Amino acid sequence: MSPTSRYATLSRAELATLVPELLLIGQLIDRSGMAWCISSFGREEMVRIAIEEWAGASPLYTKRMQKALDFEGVDVVTIFKGLQLDIGAPPQFMDFRYVVHDRWHGEFSLAHCGALLDVEPMGEEYVRGMCHDIEDPTFDATALATNRRARVRPIHRPPRTPPDRHPHCAWTVIIDESHPEVDFIPAMEVVAESRAYGCELDPIDTDDPDEAGMADYSGPLLSDVDFGAFSRSALVRIADEVCLQMHLLVLSFGLAVRSRTKGDAALENSIRTKQLIGIAGVAAERIHRALKLPGGPVGALRTLELHPLLNPAAYVYADVAADIVQVRRSPAFADGSWISLVSPSSDLPLQAIVAAVDPRLRAEAVGTESDWTVRVIETDTAARELPEVAVCKVSAGASWVFQDRKSLPLTVV
């Protein structure tokens, strides 16, 4: 039986706050990693890495979420529901608006695209790289999880003309039997062999009379997902699934980087570790603030316990006590996921996490490469922000503030 989710310690309201945070954190992984790919391989190779990374992971984690929340299907509505629960499309920061014409025809637009606003200051080459070169193959790859005859095609997209054009982009989604099937992606087959993809999580409890709220997403497509409307058990499962999305993306990213380092393991490890350090700090800051966790060592250890680095519990084994976290060898180590990059001799991701709570805190890790413990101590000196964290914070997503919204069912136009 899989370990109890670490998110099961949270209330329903806390989980409803945390889930959109986790979705946004997943999107920011690239803001942390791609800068180091540019510096090592150049802009064009960075674009190719991003394509391979998302195409190799998104069809897999999309299928997992469909099964978990009981909305498997072959139509446009299924595709749109999947996007609403995808780290590539976090709510509000990537503000998808959906229109359904019928089961096989739909449209979406982005009223706000945080990713676009991040890259527009970098120039038109970067905008085209993201909105043309990356989006074309990766949107089709995402739809592949639902129907291999789905096609996602632009109505308009950046570079924006005029420069303040809204919505930022608009796309059609058409499923037609005359469309040739989208090819499977070689990297996806490799990632599908991972323990992350095969990880078994506790099922959503649908029998507990005290479990108020939706246990799945089998009902109508909603304009905005109201996470507070889900049951506590469903939210625990969603949070764990979103963390697995991150691990699958990271594994796919590792494959893409490895193919370009030409056997230079040190370079590969450096890029992957810098990516982790950056997102570790930003994620910790957002989780700590969103859940209003306490300060000091207690708050830092609680933040670490809820951090994607250590979740889900069925994938990353760790024993959490009041003053210590003990990490053990787990499926995540075997996959070479994030936790395999952390050890007593490689502790900067841990330092980034505790410093996000209070820069005067330090993490003290002792043990072996795959079995170690960490304590948090207070010092009199504030640590300087790590450069990898500063790079990730270039994205407006690092400081994004979610707004309350009404969730309305979308009907066929």
mmCIF file of C-alpha atoms in Angstrom:
data_model
loop_
_atom_site.group_PDB
_atom_site.id
_atom_site.type_symbol
_atom_site.label_atom_id
_atom_site.label_comp_id
_atom_site.label_asym_id
_atom_site.label_seq_id
_atom_site.Cartn_x
_atom_site.Cartn_y
_atom_site.Cartn_z
ATOM 1 C CA MET A 1 0.000 0.000 0.000
ATOM 2 C CA SER A 2 1.346 3.457 -0.887
ATOM 3 C CA PRO A 3 2.301 5.831 1.932
ATOM 4 C CA THR A 4 -0.339 8.287 3.071
ATOM 5 C CA SER A 5 -0.078 11.544 1.148
ATOM 6 C CA ARG A 6 1.724 14.325 2.965
ATOM 7 C CA TYR A 7 -1.002 16.621 1.699
ATOM 8 C CA ALA A 8 -3.574 14.678 3.745
ATOM 9 C CA THR A 9 -2.446 16.763 6.736
ATOM 10 C CA LEU A 10 -3.977 19.888 5.166
ATOM 11 C CA SER A 11 -7.545 21.122 5.455
ATOM 12 C CA ARG A 12 -9.841 21.325 2.458
ATOM 13 C CA ALA A 13 -9.459 25.116 2.348
ATOM 14 C CA GLU A 14 -5.668 24.871 2.533
ATOM 15 C CA LEU A 15 -5.633 22.321 -0.283
ATOM 16 C CA ALA A 16 -7.838 24.525 -2.453
ATOM 17 C CA THR A 17 -5.247 27.282 -1.970
ATOM 18 C CA LEU A 18 -2.261 24.996 -2.551
ATOM 19 C CA VAL A 19 -3.328 23.256 -5.785
ATOM 20 C CA PRO A 20 -3.229 26.348 -8.066
ATOM 21 C CA GLU A 21 0.089 27.231 -6.424
ATOM 22 C CA LEU A 22 1.482 23.828 -7.393
ATOM 23 C CA LEU A 23 0.208 24.231 -10.963
ATOM 24 C CA LEU A 24 1.971 27.591 -11.234
ATOM 25 C CA ILE A 25 5.150 26.211 -9.681
ATOM 26 C CA GLY A 26 5.183 23.511 -12.356
ATOM 27 C CA GLN A 27 4.986 26.116 -15.106
ATOM 28 C CA LEU A 28 7.871 28.048 -13.568
ATOM 29 C CA ILE A 29 10.207 25.045 -13.806
ATOM 30 C CA ASP A 30 11.153 26.204 -17.302
ATOM 31 C CA ARG A 31 11.786 29.757 -16.148
ATOM 32 C CA SER A 32 14.365 28.209 -13.853
ATOM 33 C CA GLY A 33 15.910 25.756 -16.297
ATOM 34 C CA MET A 34 15.923 27.292 -19.745
ATOM 35 C CA ALA A 35 18.299 30.151 -18.933
ATOM 36 C CA TRP A 36 21.024 27.577 -18.221
ATOM 37 C CA CYS A 37 20.209 25.749 -21.464
ATOM 38 C CA ILE A 38 20.631 28.982 -23.408
ATOM 39 C CA SER A 39 24.006 29.659 -21.805
ATOM 40 C CA SER A 40 25.205 26.098 -22.544
ATOM 41 C CA PHE A 41 23.648 25.358 -25.946
ATOM 42 C CA GLY A 42 22.236 28.592 -27.393
ATOM 43 C CA ARG A 43 18.688 29.819 -28.020
ATOM 44 C CA GLU A 44 17.806 27.439 -30.870
ATOM 45 C CA GLU A 45 18.786 24.346 -28.915
ATOM 46 C CA MET A 46 16.890 25.675 -25.899
ATOM 47 C CA VAL A 47 13.757 25.762 -28.068
ATOM 48 C CA ARG A 48 14.313 22.161 -29.165
ATOM 49 C CA ILE A 49 14.879 21.084 -25.558
ATOM 50 C CA ALA A 50 11.580 22.699 -24.544
ATOM 51 C CA ILE A 51 9.716 20.925 -27.354
ATOM 52 C CA GLU A 52 11.153 17.523 -26.451
ATOM 53 C CA GLU A 53 10.638 18.134 -22.730
ATOM 54 C CA TRP A 54 6.930 19.001 -22.866
ATOM 55 C CA ALA A 55 6.059 16.589 -25.678
ATOM 56 C CA GLY A 56 7.691 13.724 -23.792
ATOM 57 C CA ALA A 57 5.778 14.372 -20.574
ATOM 58 C CA SER A 58 2.446 16.129 -21.135
ATOM 59 C CA PRO A 59 0.570 13.270 -22.877
ATOM 60 C CA LEU A 60 1.525 10.980 -19.979
ATOM 61 C CA TYR A 61 0.557 13.177 -17.067
ATOM 62 C CA THR A 62 -2.598 14.325 -18.872
ATOM 63 C CA LYS A 63 -3.756 10.710 -19.150
ATOM 64 C CA ARG A 64 -3.002 10.162 -15.454
ATOM 65 C CA MET A 65 -5.162 13.140 -14.442
ATOM 66 C CA GLN A 66 -7.998 12.047 -16.725
ATOM 67 C CA LYS A 67 -8.089 8.655 -15.022
ATOM 68 C CA ALA A 68 -7.739 10.079 -11.518
ATOM 69 C CA LEU A 69 -10.672 12.491 -11.910
ATOM 70 C CA ASP A 70 -12.821 10.268 -14.142
ATOM 71 C CA PHE A 71 -13.066 12.457 -17.230
ATOM 72 C CA GLU A 72 -11.481 10.220 -19.851
ATOM 73 C CA GLY A 73 -12.897 10.754 -23.321
ATOM 74 C CA VAL A 74 -12.060 11.460 -26.937
ATOM 75 C CA ASP A 75 -13.576 14.911 -27.451
ATOM 76 C CA VAL A 76 -12.771 18.613 -27.185
ATOM 77 C CA VAL A 77 -14.247 18.934 -23.695
ATOM 78 C CA THR A 78 -11.842 16.254 -22.436
ATOM 79 C CA ILE A 79 -8.899 18.160 -23.941
ATOM 80 C CA PHE A 80 -10.007 21.409 -22.291
ATOM 81 C CA LYS A 81 -10.491 19.792 -18.873
ATOM 82 C CA GLY A 82 -7.001 18.354 -19.139
ATOM 83 C CA LEU A 83 -5.524 21.782 -19.882
ATOM 84 C CA GLN A 84 -7.208 23.211 -16.784
ATOM 85 C CA LEU A 85 -5.274 20.718 -14.638
ATOM 86 C CA ASP A 86 -1.952 20.979 -16.492
ATOM 87 C CA ILE A 87 1.224 22.614 -15.157
ATOM 88 C CA GLY A 88 1.691 24.013 -18.659
ATOM 89 C CA ALA A 89 -1.490 26.080 -18.255
ATOM 90 C CA PRO A 90 -1.769 27.241 -14.622
ATOM 91 C CA PRO A 91 -4.989 29.139 -13.877
ATOM 92 C CA GLN A 92 -5.055 32.919 -14.303
ATOM 93 C CA PHE A 93 -1.318 33.260 -15.015
ATOM 94 C CA MET A 94 -2.081 31.409 -18.267
ATOM 95 C CA ASP A 95 -5.684 32.576 -18.519
ATOM 96 C CA PHE A 96 -7.296 30.144 -20.957
ATOM 97 C CA ARG A 97 -10.853 31.014 -22.079
ATOM 98 C CA TYR A 98 -12.761 28.166 -23.755
ATOM 99 C CA VAL A 99 -15.564 27.948 -26.321
ATOM 100 C CA VAL A 100 -17.187 24.613 -27.225
ATOM 101 C CA HIS A 101 -19.072 24.445 -30.538
ATOM 102 C CA ASP A 102 -19.718 20.706 -30.345
ATOM 103 C CA ARG A 103 -17.847 17.574 -29.247
ATOM 104 C CA TRP A 104 -15.376 17.862 -32.123
ATOM 105 C CA HIS A 105 -14.938 21.634 -32.507
ATOM 106 C CA GLY A 106 -13.821 24.247 -30.019
ATOM 107 C CA GLU A 107 -11.662 27.290 -29.488
ATOM 108 C CA PHE A 108 -9.564 28.759 -26.744
ATOM 109 C CA SER A 109 -7.869 32.092 -26.255
ATOM 110 C CA LEU A 110 -5.491 33.448 -23.643
ATOM 111 C CA ALA A 111 -6.816 36.589 -22.020
ATOM 112 C CA HIS A 112 -3.494 36.748 -20.191
ATOM 113 C CA CYS A 113 -0.354 34.783 -21.038
ATOM 114 C CA GLY A 114 2.231 35.195 -18.317
ATOM 115 C CA ALA A 115 4.761 33.225 -20.337
ATOM 116 C CA LEU A 116 4.404 35.678 -23.230
ATOM 117 C CA LEU A 117 4.858 38.694 -20.978
ATOM 118 C CA ASP A 118 8.004 37.053 -19.588
ATOM 119 C CA VAL A 119 9.620 36.662 -23.020
ATOM 120 C CA GLU A 120 8.377 39.753 -24.911
ATOM 121 C CA PRO A 121 11.127 41.958 -23.390
ATOM 122 C CA MET A 122 13.679 39.468 -24.763
ATOM 123 C CA GLY A 123 12.729 40.213 -28.374
ATOM 124 C CA GLU A 124 10.787 38.788 -31.291
ATOM 125 C CA GLU A 125 13.060 35.753 -31.751
ATOM 126 C CA TYR A 126 12.171 34.506 -28.295
ATOM 127 C CA VAL A 127 8.469 35.231 -28.821
ATOM 128 C CA ARG A 128 8.415 33.273 -32.073
ATOM 129 C CA GLY A 129 10.400 30.494 -30.475
ATOM 130 C CA MET A 130 7.774 30.042 -27.764
ATOM 131 C CA CYS A 131 4.535 30.927 -29.577
ATOM 132 C CA HIS A 132 5.367 29.215 -32.897
ATOM 133 C CA ASP A 133 8.219 26.713 -32.673
ATOM 134 C CA ILE A 134 7.340 25.312 -29.229
ATOM 135 C CA GLU A 135 3.550 25.653 -29.192
ATOM 136 C CA ASP A 136 2.786 23.958 -32.517
ATOM 137 C CA PRO A 137 4.183 20.506 -31.687
ATOM 138 C CA THR A 138 3.496 20.612 -27.953
ATOM 139 C CA PHE A 139 -0.203 21.544 -28.228
ATOM 140 C CA ASP A 140 -0.708 18.574 -30.542
ATOM 141 C CA ALA A 141 1.278 16.388 -28.151
ATOM 142 C CA THR A 142 -0.964 17.430 -25.252
ATOM 143 C CA ALA A 143 -4.073 16.618 -27.309
ATOM 144 C CA LEU A 144 -2.534 13.227 -28.155
ATOM 145 C CA ALA A 145 -3.525 11.986 -24.686
ATOM 146 C CA THR A 146 -7.179 12.393 -25.695
ATOM 147 C CA ASN A 147 -7.439 11.905 -29.449
ATOM 148 C CA ARG A 148 -4.613 11.440 -31.944
ATOM 149 C CA ARG A 149 -6.758 13.076 -34.645
ATOM 150 C CA ALA A 150 -7.042 16.356 -32.710
ATOM 151 C CA ARG A 151 -5.430 19.419 -34.239
ATOM 152 C CA VAL A 152 -4.714 22.658 -32.385
ATOM 153 C CA ARG A 153 -4.190 25.525 -34.849
ATOM 154 C CA PRO A 154 -3.748 29.290 -34.390
ATOM 155 C CA ILE A 155 -6.347 31.906 -35.255
ATOM 156 C CA HIS A 156 -3.828 34.566 -34.261
ATOM 157 C CA ARG A 157 -0.761 34.565 -32.047
ATOM 158 C CA PRO A 158 2.237 36.701 -31.108
ATOM 159 C CA PRO A 159 4.272 38.628 -32.005
ATOM 160 C CA ARG A 160 1.347 40.902 -31.182
ATOM 161 C CA THR A 161 0.128 43.407 -33.769
ATOM 162 C CA PRO A 162 -0.710 45.944 -32.418
ATOM 163 C CA PRO A 163 1.689 45.463 -29.474
ATOM 164 C CA ASP A 164 -1.157 45.542 -26.908
ATOM 165 C CA ARG A 165 -3.420 43.091 -28.747
ATOM 166 C CA HIS A 166 -5.903 41.132 -26.619
ATOM 167 C CA PRO A 167 -6.523 38.320 -26.212
ATOM 168 C CA HIS A 168 -2.849 37.443 -26.428
ATOM 169 C CA CYS A 169 -3.576 34.513 -28.757
ATOM 170 C CA ALA A 170 -6.478 32.382 -30.011
ATOM 171 C CA TRP A 171 -6.629 28.804 -31.290
ATOM 172 C CA THR A 172 -9.054 26.307 -32.805
ATOM 173 C CA VAL A 173 -9.260 22.691 -31.689
ATOM 174 C CA ILE A 174 -10.725 20.348 -34.303
ATOM 175 C CA ILE A 175 -11.067 16.580 -34.185
ATOM 176 C CA ASP A 176 -11.756 15.013 -37.574
ATOM 177 C CA GLU A 177 -11.505 11.435 -38.787
ATOM 178 C CA SER A 178 -9.812 12.742 -41.949
ATOM 179 C CA HIS A 179 -6.848 14.017 -39.912
ATOM 180 C CA PRO A 180 -3.854 11.675 -39.872
ATOM 181 C CA GLU A 181 -3.019 10.456 -36.389
ATOM 182 C CA VAL A 182 -0.373 12.407 -34.488
ATOM 183 C CA ASP A 183 2.796 10.345 -34.194
ATOM 184 C CA PHE A 184 3.897 9.090 -30.805
ATOM 185 C CA ILE A 185 7.008 10.751 -29.445
ATOM 186 C CA PRO A 186 10.135 8.639 -28.780
ATOM 187 C CA ALA A 187 10.940 10.476 -25.530
ATOM 188 C CA MET A 188 7.415 9.816 -24.296
ATOM 189 C CA GLU A 189 8.000 6.071 -24.540
ATOM 190 C CA VAL A 190 11.157 6.408 -22.429
ATOM 191 C CA VAL A 191 9.440 8.573 -19.792
ATOM 192 C CA ALA A 192 6.512 6.134 -19.728
ATOM 193 C CA GLU A 193 8.907 3.483 -18.380
ATOM 194 C CA SER A 194 9.663 5.637 -15.333
ATOM 195 C CA ARG A 195 8.513 4.829 -11.836
ATOM 196 C CA ALA A 196 6.935 8.286 -11.754
ATOM 197 C CA TYR A 197 4.494 7.407 -14.520
ATOM 198 C CA GLY A 198 3.681 4.064 -12.916
ATOM 199 C CA CYS A 199 3.375 5.500 -9.402
ATOM 200 C CA GLU A 200 0.208 4.305 -7.653
ATOM 201 C CA LEU A 201 -1.537 6.865 -5.485
ATOM 202 C CA ASP A 202 -4.361 6.345 -3.010
ATOM 203 C CA PRO A 203 -7.768 6.432 -4.743
ATOM 204 C CA ILE A 204 -10.165 9.282 -4.102
ATOM 205 C CA ASP A 205 -12.564 8.385 -1.289
ATOM 206 C CA THR A 206 -16.072 8.477 -2.744
ATOM 207 C CA ASP A 207 -17.815 6.643 0.117
ATOM 208 C CA ASP A 208 -17.025 8.829 3.119
ATOM 209 C CA PRO A 209 -20.216 10.778 4.052
ATOM 210 C CA ASP A 210 -18.024 13.478 5.605
ATOM 211 C CA GLU A 211 -16.279 14.055 2.241
ATOM 212 C CA ALA A 212 -18.267 17.023 0.925
ATOM 213 C CA GLY A 213 -17.566 18.307 -2.568
ATOM 214 C CA MET A 214 -16.841 16.870 -6.000
ATOM 215 C CA ALA A 215 -14.927 13.591 -6.084
ATOM 216 C CA ASP A 216 -14.170 13.922 -9.807
ATOM 217 C CA TYR A 217 -14.496 16.193 -12.856
ATOM 218 C CA SER A 218 -16.961 14.052 -14.799
ATOM 219 C CA GLY A 219 -19.540 16.857 -14.888
ATOM 220 C CA PRO A 220 -19.717 19.892 -17.173
ATOM 221 C CA LEU A 221 -16.646 21.794 -18.344
ATOM 222 C CA LEU A 222 -16.241 24.868 -16.124
ATOM 223 C CA SER A 223 -15.036 28.298 -17.191
ATOM 224 C CA ASP A 224 -12.682 28.371 -14.196
ATOM 225 C CA VAL A 225 -12.045 25.381 -11.988
ATOM 226 C CA ASP A 226 -13.186 26.103 -8.437
ATOM 227 C CA PHE A 227 -10.762 23.961 -6.482
ATOM 228 C CA GLY A 228 -12.735 24.680 -3.333
ATOM 229 C CA ALA A 229 -15.655 22.739 -4.816
ATOM 230 C CA PHE A 230 -13.688 19.462 -4.792
ATOM 231 C CA SER A 231 -13.727 17.119 -1.843
ATOM 232 C CA ARG A 232 -10.728 17.039 0.451
ATOM 233 C CA SER A 233 -9.794 13.560 -0.784
ATOM 234 C CA ALA A 234 -9.975 14.692 -4.433
ATOM 235 C CA LEU A 235 -7.772 17.704 -3.686
ATOM 236 C CA VAL A 236 -5.163 15.499 -2.020
ATOM 237 C CA ARG A 237 -5.059 13.335 -5.147
ATOM 238 C CA ILE A 238 -4.897 16.363 -7.455
ATOM 239 C CA ALA A 239 -1.990 17.833 -5.455
ATOM 240 C CA ASP A 240 -0.071 14.554 -5.659
ATOM 241 C CA GLU A 241 -0.793 14.241 -9.388
ATOM 242 C CA VAL A 242 0.437 17.785 -10.025
ATOM 243 C CA CYS A 243 3.701 16.960 -8.252
ATOM 244 C CA LEU A 244 4.062 13.876 -10.462
ATOM 245 C CA GLN A 245 3.514 16.144 -13.478
ATOM 246 C CA MET A 246 6.567 18.092 -12.356
ATOM 247 C CA HIS A 247 8.679 14.961 -11.911
ATOM 248 C CA LEU A 248 7.669 13.630 -15.334
ATOM 249 C CA LEU A 249 8.529 16.985 -16.900
ATOM 250 C CA VAL A 250 11.893 16.993 -15.131
ATOM 251 C CA LEU A 251 12.656 13.455 -16.326
ATOM 252 C CA SER A 252 11.800 14.471 -19.895
ATOM 253 C CA PHE A 253 13.931 17.614 -19.520
ATOM 254 C CA GLY A 254 16.823 15.440 -18.343
ATOM 255 C CA LEU A 255 16.566 13.261 -21.450
ATOM 256 C CA ALA A 256 16.633 16.314 -23.716
ATOM 257 C CA VAL A 257 19.632 17.822 -21.911
ATOM 258 C CA ARG A 258 21.510 14.513 -21.818
ATOM 259 C CA SER A 259 21.236 14.130 -25.586
ATOM 260 C CA ARG A 260 23.137 17.416 -25.965
ATOM 261 C CA THR A 261 25.859 17.063 -23.352
ATOM 262 C CA LYS A 262 27.643 14.332 -25.352
ATOM 263 C CA GLY A 263 28.535 12.264 -22.322
ATOM 264 C CA ASP A 264 29.553 15.213 -20.159
ATOM 265 C CA ALA A 265 27.823 14.066 -16.973
ATOM 266 C CA ALA A 266 29.128 17.039 -15.003
ATOM 267 C CA LEU A 267 27.504 19.511 -17.403
ATOM 268 C CA GLU A 268 24.220 17.611 -17.383
ATOM 269 C CA ASN A 269 24.210 17.480 -13.589
ATOM 270 C CA SER A 270 25.053 21.174 -13.370
ATOM 271 C CA ILE A 271 22.154 22.256 -15.601
ATOM 272 C CA ARG A 272 19.646 20.010 -13.853
ATOM 273 C CA THR A 273 20.807 21.090 -10.387
ATOM 274 C CA LYS A 274 20.651 24.794 -11.270
ATOM 275 C CA GLN A 275 17.100 24.244 -12.507
ATOM 276 C CA LEU A 276 16.209 22.596 -9.192
ATOM 277 C CA ILE A 277 17.843 25.267 -7.034
ATOM 278 C CA GLY A 278 15.908 28.035 -8.765
ATOM 279 C CA ILE A 279 12.496 26.426 -8.601
ATOM 280 C CA ALA A 280 13.146 25.079 -5.088
ATOM 281 C CA GLY A 281 13.487 28.592 -3.701
ATOM 282 C CA VAL A 282 10.577 30.104 -5.615
ATOM 283 C CA ALA A 283 8.277 27.183 -4.807
ATOM 284 C CA ALA A 284 9.140 27.348 -1.114
ATOM 285 C CA GLU A 285 8.455 31.064 -0.970
ATOM 286 C CA ARG A 286 5.058 30.686 -2.647
ATOM 287 C CA ILE A 287 3.990 27.669 -0.559
ATOM 288 C CA HIS A 288 5.071 29.288 2.704
ATOM 289 C CA ARG A 289 3.241 32.531 1.918
ATOM 290 C CA ALA A 290 0.081 30.952 0.475
ATOM 291 C CA LEU A 291 -0.484 28.640 3.441
ATOM 292 C CA LYS A 292 0.565 31.256 6.014
ATOM 293 C CA LEU A 293 3.038 28.842 7.579
ATOM 294 C CA PRO A 294 5.052 29.866 10.642
ATOM 295 C CA GLY A 295 8.596 31.188 10.464
ATOM 296 C CA GLY A 296 11.747 29.718 11.925
ATOM 297 C CA PRO A 297 12.934 26.106 11.697
ATOM 298 C CA VAL A 298 9.418 24.747 12.273
ATOM 299 C CA GLY A 299 7.999 26.674 9.333
ATOM 300 C CA ALA A 300 10.953 25.759 7.120
ATOM 301 C CA LEU A 301 10.578 22.028 7.804
ATOM 302 C CA ARG A 302 6.829 22.227 7.208
ATOM 303 C CA THR A 303 7.491 24.012 3.906
ATOM 304 C CA LEU A 304 9.976 21.297 2.943
ATOM 305 C CA GLU A 305 7.433 18.609 3.848
ATOM 306 C CA LEU A 306 4.887 20.135 1.430
ATOM 307 C CA HIS A 307 7.429 20.998 -1.290
ATOM 308 C CA PRO A 308 7.282 19.172 -4.674
ATOM 309 C CA LEU A 309 10.862 18.030 -4.027
ATOM 310 C CA LEU A 310 9.491 15.548 -1.450
ATOM 311 C CA ASN A 311 6.120 14.739 -3.018
ATOM 312 C CA PRO A 312 4.158 12.641 -3.597
ATOM 313 C CA ALA A 313 4.970 10.424 -0.623
ATOM 314 C CA ALA A 314 4.470 7.305 -2.737
ATOM 315 C CA TYR A 315 7.323 8.437 -4.998
ATOM 316 C CA VAL A 316 9.725 10.233 -2.633
ATOM 317 C CA TYR A 317 10.259 8.487 0.697
ATOM 318 C CA ALA A 318 10.837 10.740 3.682
ATOM 319 C CA ASP A 319 10.037 10.584 7.382
ATOM 320 C CA VAL A 320 9.045 13.945 8.809
ATOM 321 C CA ALA A 321 9.326 14.729 12.518
ATOM 322 C CA ALA A 322 9.041 17.955 14.487
ATOM 323 C CA ASP A 323 12.691 18.912 14.093
ATOM 324 C CA ILE A 324 14.097 16.697 11.344
ATOM 325 C CA VAL A 325 13.368 15.221 7.914
ATOM 326 C CA GLN A 326 14.912 11.873 7.033
ATOM 327 C CA VAL A 327 15.082 11.036 3.315
ATOM 328 C CA ARG A 328 15.394 7.407 2.208
ATOM 329 C CA ARG A 329 16.091 5.727 -1.101
ATOM 330 C CA SER A 330 12.901 5.671 -3.157
ATOM 331 C CA PRO A 331 11.507 5.303 -6.686
ATOM 332 C CA ALA A 332 12.418 8.957 -7.271
ATOM 333 C CA PHE A 333 16.091 8.134 -6.645
ATOM 334 C CA ALA A 334 15.886 5.192 -9.039
ATOM 335 C CA ASP A 335 14.399 7.438 -11.744
ATOM 336 C CA GLY A 336 17.047 10.101 -11.231
ATOM 337 C CA SER A 337 14.423 12.724 -10.424
ATOM 338 C CA TRP A 338 14.968 15.879 -8.370
ATOM 339 C CA ILE A 339 15.757 14.176 -5.066
ATOM 340 C CA SER A 340 18.700 12.341 -6.638
ATOM 341 C CA LEU A 341 20.383 15.734 -7.116
ATOM 342 C CA VAL A 342 20.263 16.505 -3.382
ATOM 343 C CA SER A 343 22.619 15.151 -0.728
ATOM 344 C CA PRO A 344 24.808 16.382 2.122
ATOM 345 C CA SER A 345 27.442 17.274 -0.477
ATOM 346 C CA SER A 346 24.896 18.928 -2.811
ATOM 347 C CA ASP A 347 22.655 20.872 -0.456
ATOM 348 C CA LEU A 348 21.986 24.147 -2.293
ATOM 349 C CA PRO A 349 18.381 23.145 -3.162
ATOM 350 C CA LEU A 350 17.768 22.683 0.570
ATOM 351 C CA GLN A 351 19.437 26.011 1.350
ATOM 352 C CA ALA A 352 17.198 27.698 -1.238
ATOM 353 C CA ILE A 353 14.091 26.244 0.416
ATOM 354 C CA VAL A 354 14.905 27.259 3.988
ATOM 355 C CA ALA A 355 16.219 30.703 2.952
ATOM 356 C CA ALA A 356 12.868 31.358 1.233
ATOM 357 C CA VAL A 357 11.254 31.091 4.662
ATOM 358 C CA ASP A 358 13.934 33.203 6.382
ATOM 359 C CA PRO A 359 17.374 34.045 4.933
ATOM 360 C CA ARG A 360 18.896 33.539 8.390
ATOM 361 C CA LEU A 361 18.008 29.831 8.352
ATOM 362 C CA ARG A 362 20.431 27.115 7.231
ATOM 363 C CA ALA A 363 19.838 23.475 6.355
ATOM 364 C CA GLU A 364 22.244 20.959 7.877
ATOM 365 C CA ALA A 365 22.195 17.636 6.000
ATOM 366 C CA VAL A 366 24.158 14.559 7.059
ATOM 367 C CA GLY A 367 24.271 10.999 5.735
ATOM 368 C CA THR A 368 24.890 9.257 2.413
ATOM 369 C CA GLU A 369 23.940 10.228 -1.133
ATOM 370 C CA SER A 370 20.559 8.471 -0.930
ATOM 371 C CA ASP A 371 19.880 8.279 2.822
ATOM 372 C CA TRP A 372 20.266 11.512 4.718
ATOM 373 C CA THR A 373 18.676 13.694 7.351
ATOM 374 C CA VAL A 374 18.261 17.447 7.434
ATOM 375 C CA ARG A 375 17.793 19.827 10.329
ATOM 376 C CA VAL A 376 17.204 23.562 10.141
ATOM 377 C CA ILE A 377 19.140 25.946 12.360
ATOM 378 C CA GLU A 378 18.902 29.671 12.982
ATOM 379 C CA THR A 379 21.922 31.918 12.439
ATOM 380 C CA ASP A 380 22.619 35.606 12.949
ATOM 381 C CA THR A 381 23.543 36.216 9.318
ATOM 382 C CA ALA A 382 21.140 36.532 6.404
ATOM 383 C CA ALA A 383 22.218 34.544 3.353
ATOM 384 C CA ARG A 384 22.349 36.270 -0.005
ATOM 385 C CA GLU A 385 19.752 35.055 -2.496
ATOM 386 C CA LEU A 386 21.188 32.307 -4.673
ATOM 387 C CA PRO A 387 21.680 33.374 -8.315
ATOM 388 C CA GLU A 388 19.611 30.430 -9.562
ATOM 389 C CA VAL A 389 16.644 31.654 -7.503
ATOM 390 C CA ALA A 390 17.120 35.187 -8.793
ATOM 391 C CA VAL A 391 17.024 33.881 -12.381
ATOM 392 C CA CYS A 392 13.723 32.101 -11.752
ATOM 393 C CA LYS A 393 12.282 35.240 -10.184
ATOM 394 C CA VAL A 394 12.694 37.084 -13.480
ATOM 395 C CA SER A 395 9.301 35.561 -14.300
ATOM 396 C CA ALA A 396 6.262 37.528 -13.155
ATOM 397 C CA GLY A 397 4.888 34.165 -12.078
ATOM 398 C CA ALA A 398 7.174 34.198 -9.052
ATOM 399 C CA SER A 399 5.146 37.074 -7.559
ATOM 400 C CA TRP A 400 1.775 36.243 -9.136
ATOM 401 C CA VAL A 401 -1.311 36.790 -6.953
ATOM 402 C CA PHE A 402 -4.376 34.639 -7.598
ATOM 403 C CA GLN A 403 -7.831 36.255 -7.603
ATOM 404 C CA ASP A 404 -11.164 34.776 -6.545
ATOM 405 C CA ARG A 405 -13.352 33.879 -9.521
ATOM 406 C CA LYS A 406 -16.784 32.431 -10.125
ATOM 407 C CA SER A 407 -16.875 29.008 -11.739
ATOM 408 C CA LEU A 408 -19.562 28.719 -14.402
ATOM 409 C CA PRO A 409 -20.471 25.721 -16.582
ATOM 410 C CA LEU A 410 -19.699 26.144 -20.284
ATOM 411 C CA THR A 411 -22.402 25.065 -22.700
ATOM 412 C CA VAL A 412 -22.220 24.351 -26.415
ATOM 413 C CA VAL A 413 -22.422 27.587 -28.430
#
